[in-house]
Coordinates of C-alpha atoms (C1' of nucleotides) in Angstrom, one line a residue:
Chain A
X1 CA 23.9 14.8 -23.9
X2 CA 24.0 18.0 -26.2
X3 CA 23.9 21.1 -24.4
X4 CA 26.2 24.0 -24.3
X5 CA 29.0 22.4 -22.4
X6 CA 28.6 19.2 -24.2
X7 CA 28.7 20.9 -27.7
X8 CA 31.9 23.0 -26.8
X9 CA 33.3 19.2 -25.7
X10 CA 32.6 18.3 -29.1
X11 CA 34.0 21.8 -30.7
X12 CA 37.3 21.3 -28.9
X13 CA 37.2 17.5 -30.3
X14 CA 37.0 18.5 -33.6
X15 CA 39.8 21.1 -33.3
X16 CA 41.9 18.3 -31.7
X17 CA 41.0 15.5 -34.4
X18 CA 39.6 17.3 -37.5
X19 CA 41.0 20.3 -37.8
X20 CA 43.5 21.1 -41.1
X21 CA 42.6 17.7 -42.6
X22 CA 41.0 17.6 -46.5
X23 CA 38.2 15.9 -47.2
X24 CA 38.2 13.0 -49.8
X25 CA 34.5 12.1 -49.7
X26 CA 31.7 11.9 -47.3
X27 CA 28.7 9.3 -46.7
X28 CA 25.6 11.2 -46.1
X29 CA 23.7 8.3 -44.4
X30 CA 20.7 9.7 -43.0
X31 CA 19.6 12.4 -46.1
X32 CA 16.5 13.9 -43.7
X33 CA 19.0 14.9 -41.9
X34 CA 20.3 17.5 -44.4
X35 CA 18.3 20.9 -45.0
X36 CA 18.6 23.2 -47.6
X37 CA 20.3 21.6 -50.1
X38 CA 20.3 18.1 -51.8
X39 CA 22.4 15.0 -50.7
X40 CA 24.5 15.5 -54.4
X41 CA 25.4 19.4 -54.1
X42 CA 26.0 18.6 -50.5
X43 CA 28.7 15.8 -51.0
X44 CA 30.3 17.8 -54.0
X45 CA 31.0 21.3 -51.9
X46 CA 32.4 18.9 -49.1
X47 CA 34.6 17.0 -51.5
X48 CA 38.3 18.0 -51.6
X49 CA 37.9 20.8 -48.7
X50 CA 39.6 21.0 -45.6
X51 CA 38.3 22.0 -42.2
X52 CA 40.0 25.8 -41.3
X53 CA 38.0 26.3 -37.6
X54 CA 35.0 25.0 -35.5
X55 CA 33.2 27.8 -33.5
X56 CA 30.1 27.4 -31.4
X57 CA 27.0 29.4 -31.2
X58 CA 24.4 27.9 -28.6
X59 CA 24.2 24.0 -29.3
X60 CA 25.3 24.8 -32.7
X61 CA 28.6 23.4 -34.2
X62 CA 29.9 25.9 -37.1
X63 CA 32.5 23.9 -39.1
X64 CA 34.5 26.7 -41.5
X65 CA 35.7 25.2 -44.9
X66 CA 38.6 26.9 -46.7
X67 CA 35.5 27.6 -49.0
X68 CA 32.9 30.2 -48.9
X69 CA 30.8 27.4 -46.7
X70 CA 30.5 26.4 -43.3
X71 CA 29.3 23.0 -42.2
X72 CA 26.4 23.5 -39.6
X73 CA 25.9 20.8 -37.1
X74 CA 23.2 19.9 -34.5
X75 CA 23.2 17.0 -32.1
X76 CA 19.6 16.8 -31.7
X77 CA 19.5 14.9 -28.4
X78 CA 21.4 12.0 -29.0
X79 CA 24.0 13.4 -31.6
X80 CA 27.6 12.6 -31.1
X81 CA 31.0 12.8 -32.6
X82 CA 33.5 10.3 -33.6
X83 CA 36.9 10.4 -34.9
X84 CA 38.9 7.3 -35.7
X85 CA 41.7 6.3 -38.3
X86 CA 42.1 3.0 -40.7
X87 CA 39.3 1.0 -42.3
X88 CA 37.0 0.4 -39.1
X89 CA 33.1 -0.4 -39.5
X90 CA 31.7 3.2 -38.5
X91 CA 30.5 3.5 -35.3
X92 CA 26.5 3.0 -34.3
X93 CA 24.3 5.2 -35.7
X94 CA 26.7 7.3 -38.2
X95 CA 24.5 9.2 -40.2
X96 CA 27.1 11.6 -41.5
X97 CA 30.7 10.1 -42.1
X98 CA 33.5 12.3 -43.6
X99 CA 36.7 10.8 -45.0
X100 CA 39.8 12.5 -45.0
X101 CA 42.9 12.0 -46.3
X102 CA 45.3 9.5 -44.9
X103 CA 42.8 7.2 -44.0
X104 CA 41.2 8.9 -40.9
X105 CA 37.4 9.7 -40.6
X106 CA 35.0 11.5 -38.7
X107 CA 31.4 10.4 -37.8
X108 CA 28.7 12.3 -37.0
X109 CA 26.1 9.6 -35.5
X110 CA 22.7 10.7 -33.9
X111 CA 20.7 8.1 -33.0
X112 CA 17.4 9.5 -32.7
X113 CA 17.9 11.6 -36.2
X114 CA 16.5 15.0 -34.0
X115 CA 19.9 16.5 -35.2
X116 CA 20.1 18.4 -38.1
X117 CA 23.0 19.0 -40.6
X118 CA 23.3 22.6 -43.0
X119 CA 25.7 23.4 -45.6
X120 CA 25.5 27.4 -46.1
X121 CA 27.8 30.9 -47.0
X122 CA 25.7 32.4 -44.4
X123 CA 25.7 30.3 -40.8
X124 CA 24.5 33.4 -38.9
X125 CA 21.4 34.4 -41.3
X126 CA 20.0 30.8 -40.6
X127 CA 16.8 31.4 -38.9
X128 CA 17.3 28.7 -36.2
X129 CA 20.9 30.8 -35.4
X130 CA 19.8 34.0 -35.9
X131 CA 16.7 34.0 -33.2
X132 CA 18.6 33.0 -30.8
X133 CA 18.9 34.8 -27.9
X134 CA 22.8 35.6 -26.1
X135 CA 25.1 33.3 -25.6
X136 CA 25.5 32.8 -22.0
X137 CA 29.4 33.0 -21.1
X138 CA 29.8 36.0 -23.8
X139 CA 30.9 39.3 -21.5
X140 CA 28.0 41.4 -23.8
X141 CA 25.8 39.1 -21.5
X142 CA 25.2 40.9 -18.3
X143 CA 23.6 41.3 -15.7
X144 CA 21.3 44.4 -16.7
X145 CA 20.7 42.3 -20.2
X146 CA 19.5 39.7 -18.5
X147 CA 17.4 41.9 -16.0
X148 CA 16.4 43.9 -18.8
X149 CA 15.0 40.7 -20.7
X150 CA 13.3 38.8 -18.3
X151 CA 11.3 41.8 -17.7
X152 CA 9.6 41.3 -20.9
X153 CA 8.1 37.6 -19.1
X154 CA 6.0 36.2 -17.0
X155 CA 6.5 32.4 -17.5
X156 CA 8.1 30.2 -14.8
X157 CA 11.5 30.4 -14.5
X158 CA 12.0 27.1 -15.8
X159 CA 10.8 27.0 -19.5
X160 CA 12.2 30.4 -19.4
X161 CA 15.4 29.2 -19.1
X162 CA 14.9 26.4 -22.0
X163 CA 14.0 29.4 -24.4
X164 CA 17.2 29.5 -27.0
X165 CA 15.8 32.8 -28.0
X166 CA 15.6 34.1 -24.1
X167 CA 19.1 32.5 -23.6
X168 CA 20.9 30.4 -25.9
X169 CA 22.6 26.9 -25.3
X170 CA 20.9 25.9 -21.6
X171 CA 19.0 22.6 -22.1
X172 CA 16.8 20.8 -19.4
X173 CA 20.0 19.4 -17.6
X174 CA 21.9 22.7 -16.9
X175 CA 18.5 24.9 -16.4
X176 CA 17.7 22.3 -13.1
X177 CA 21.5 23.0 -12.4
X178 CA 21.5 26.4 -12.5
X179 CA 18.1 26.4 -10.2
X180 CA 19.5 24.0 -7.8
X181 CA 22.6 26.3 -7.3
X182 CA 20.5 29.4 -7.0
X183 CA 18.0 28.3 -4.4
X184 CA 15.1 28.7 -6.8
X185 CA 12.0 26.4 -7.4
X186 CA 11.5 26.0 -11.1
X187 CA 8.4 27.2 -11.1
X188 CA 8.7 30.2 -9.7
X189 CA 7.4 32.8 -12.1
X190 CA 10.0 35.2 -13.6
X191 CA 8.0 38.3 -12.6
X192 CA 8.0 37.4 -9.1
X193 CA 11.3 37.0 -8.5
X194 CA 13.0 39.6 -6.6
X195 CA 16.7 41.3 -7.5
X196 CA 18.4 39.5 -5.6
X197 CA 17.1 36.4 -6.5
X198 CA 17.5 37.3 -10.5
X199 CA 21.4 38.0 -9.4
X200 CA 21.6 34.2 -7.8
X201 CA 20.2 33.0 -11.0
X202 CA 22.1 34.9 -13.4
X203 CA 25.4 34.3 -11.4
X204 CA 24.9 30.7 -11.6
X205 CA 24.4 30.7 -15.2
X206 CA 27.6 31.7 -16.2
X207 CA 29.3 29.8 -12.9
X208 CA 27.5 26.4 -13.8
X209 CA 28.8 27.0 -17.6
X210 CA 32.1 28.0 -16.4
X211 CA 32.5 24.9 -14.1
X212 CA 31.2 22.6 -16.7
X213 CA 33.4 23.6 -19.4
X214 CA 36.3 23.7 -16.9
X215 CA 35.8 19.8 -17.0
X216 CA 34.5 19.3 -20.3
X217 CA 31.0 18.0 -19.2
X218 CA 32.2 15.7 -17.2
X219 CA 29.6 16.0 -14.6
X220 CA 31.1 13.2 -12.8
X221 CA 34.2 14.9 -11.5
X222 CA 31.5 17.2 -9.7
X223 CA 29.9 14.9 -8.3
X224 CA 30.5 16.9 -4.4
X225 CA 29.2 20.6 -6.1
X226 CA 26.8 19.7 -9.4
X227 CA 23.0 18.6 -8.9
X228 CA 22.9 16.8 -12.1
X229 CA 24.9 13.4 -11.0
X230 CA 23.2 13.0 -8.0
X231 CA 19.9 13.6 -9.7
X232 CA 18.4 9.6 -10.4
X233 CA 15.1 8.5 -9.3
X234 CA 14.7 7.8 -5.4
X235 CA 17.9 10.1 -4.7
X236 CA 18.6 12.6 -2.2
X237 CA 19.9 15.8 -2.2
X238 CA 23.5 15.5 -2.0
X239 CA 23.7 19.1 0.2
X240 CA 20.6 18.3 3.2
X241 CA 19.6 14.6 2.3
X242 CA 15.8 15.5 1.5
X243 CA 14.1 13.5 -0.8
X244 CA 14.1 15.1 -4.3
X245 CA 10.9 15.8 -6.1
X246 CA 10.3 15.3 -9.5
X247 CA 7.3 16.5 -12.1
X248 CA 6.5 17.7 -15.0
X249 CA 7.3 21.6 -16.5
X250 CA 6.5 22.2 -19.9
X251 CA 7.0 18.7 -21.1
X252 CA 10.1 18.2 -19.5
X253 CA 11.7 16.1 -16.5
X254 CA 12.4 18.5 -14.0
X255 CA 13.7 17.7 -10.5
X256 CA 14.5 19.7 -7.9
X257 CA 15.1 20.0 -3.8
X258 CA 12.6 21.8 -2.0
X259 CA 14.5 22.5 0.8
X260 CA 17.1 24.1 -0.8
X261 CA 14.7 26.1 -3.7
X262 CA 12.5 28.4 -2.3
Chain B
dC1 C1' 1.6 36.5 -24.1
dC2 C1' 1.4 31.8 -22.0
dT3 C1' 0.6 26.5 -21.7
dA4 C1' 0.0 22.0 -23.2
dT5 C1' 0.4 18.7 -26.8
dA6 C1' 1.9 16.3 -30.6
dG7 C1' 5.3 15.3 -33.8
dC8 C1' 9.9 14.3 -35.6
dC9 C1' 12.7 9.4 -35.0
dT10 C1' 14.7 5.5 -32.6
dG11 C1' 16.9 3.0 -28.7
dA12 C1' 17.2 1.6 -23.8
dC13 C1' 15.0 -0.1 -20.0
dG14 C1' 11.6 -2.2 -16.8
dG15 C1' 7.5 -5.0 -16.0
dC16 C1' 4.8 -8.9 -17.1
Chain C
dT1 C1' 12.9 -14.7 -24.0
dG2 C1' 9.7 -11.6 -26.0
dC3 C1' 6.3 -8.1 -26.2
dC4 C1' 4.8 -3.7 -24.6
dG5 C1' 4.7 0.6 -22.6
dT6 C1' 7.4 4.5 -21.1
dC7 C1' 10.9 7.5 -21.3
dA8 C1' 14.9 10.2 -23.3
dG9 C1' 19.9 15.9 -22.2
dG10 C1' 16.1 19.1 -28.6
dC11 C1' 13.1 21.8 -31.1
dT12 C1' 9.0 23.3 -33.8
dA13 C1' 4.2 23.8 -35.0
dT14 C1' -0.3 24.2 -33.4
dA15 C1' -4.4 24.8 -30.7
dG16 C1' -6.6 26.7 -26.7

DNA sequence: CCTATAGCCTGACGGC
DNA sequence: TGCCGTCAGGCTATAG
């Protein structure tokens, strides 16, 4: 589920659920999870704090504490949130669960434990958030940045995309989106595409974000204008009814039309 | 610089 | 029903 429009889903749930409340205790369930510091120091800077804002960077939630620290969250690929009040059995797969006062909760569950969980002053000097590259919807992101920094490759297009250091917060979902909406094969390489080609693609990016976010990544409710719910095994594409294709790019499920990518 | 591969972990699903 | 293989929307380390 977790990529950029799914993480800012979960940012604006936590501002809708979490937001203002102080913690009482939390329940660290999975401790691999946790790096950098040790399941004790980690529960005891939690205890008593309250949550002052949730910011995103890439597929990175930034949880600010009215304390020096900021809870860092990542959803791995199967992370999710879940906020619910009264004495409930937690939800499956809670590997983090945060009380807070007046009986309410928040848990963090990841199935797959591929998420990872960071308690730090410094958010931005982590090294997995500080190599990435810009974050896609920011204005600094341009055009002529992202010209300027696919110069510097000659992969194909798709892994390119998947590069959190190239661009951060597209994950293997969104990068078939934004190729499908562009009219480019995914493995083109990035040094032969043309300008006008490059524009399609970088123009997508930020409308494919946009839209997505727009519905919260609910891809359903674009089912007539997004590849990625009419994307399942012996479909067809949803614009000119030609059999999809599907194969391997890097390691990673890629499907695409190749009548409408060139 | 690039690619492919394995590994981290565990659940869901399909075939036999 | 049960076992087994395969796959999964992330990311990193490593080898070639």
């Amino acid at each position: 589920m977790p990529e950029l429009p799914d993480v800012e889903r979960r940012r604006r749930y936590l501002c809708a659920t979490s937001l203002h409340k102080k913690i009482i205790r939390v329940e660290l369930l999975a401790p691999d999870m946790l790096k950098g510091m040790g399941k004790g120091r980690f529960s005891q800077l939690l205890k008593g704090r309250v949550l002052d804002n949730v910011k995103r960077r890439a597929k990175y939630l930034i949880i600010r504490l009215d304390s020096p620290y900021s809870l860092i969250l990542h959803l791995g690929m199967t992370g999710d949130l879940q906020y619910y009040k009264g004495k409930k059995i937690p939800p499956p797969f809670t590997r983090l669960l945060v009380h807070f006062q007046g009986n309410s909760h928040l848990a963090f569950q990841n199935a797959r434990k591929l998420g990872k969980i960071f308690l730090t002053k410094v958010p931005y000097e982590l090294p997995c958030i500080k190599q990435l590259g810009p974050e896609p919807l920011e204005d600094n992101f341009t055009f002529d940045v992202f010209r300027e920094r696919i110069k510097n490759h000659k992969r194909a297009v798709k892994p390119l995309l998947l590069e959190q250091s190239f661009i951060a917060g597209i994950g293997n979902l969104y990068a078939d989106e934004v190729l499908f909406q562009a009219g480019i094969r995914p493995t083109r390489r990035s040094n032969g595409l043309s300008q006008v080609e490059l524009k399609r693609i970088f123009k997508n990016i930020k409308w494919v974000l946009d839209e997505a976010n727009r519905v919260n990544a609910e891809v359903e409710r674009l089912k007539n204008k997004f590849f990625i719910p009419n994307r399942g095994p012996d479909e067809v594409c949803f614009r000119c009814k030609t059999p999809l294709e599907h194969l391997r790019i890097g390691g990673r499920t890629t499907c695409y039309c190749a009548r409408c990518q060139k």
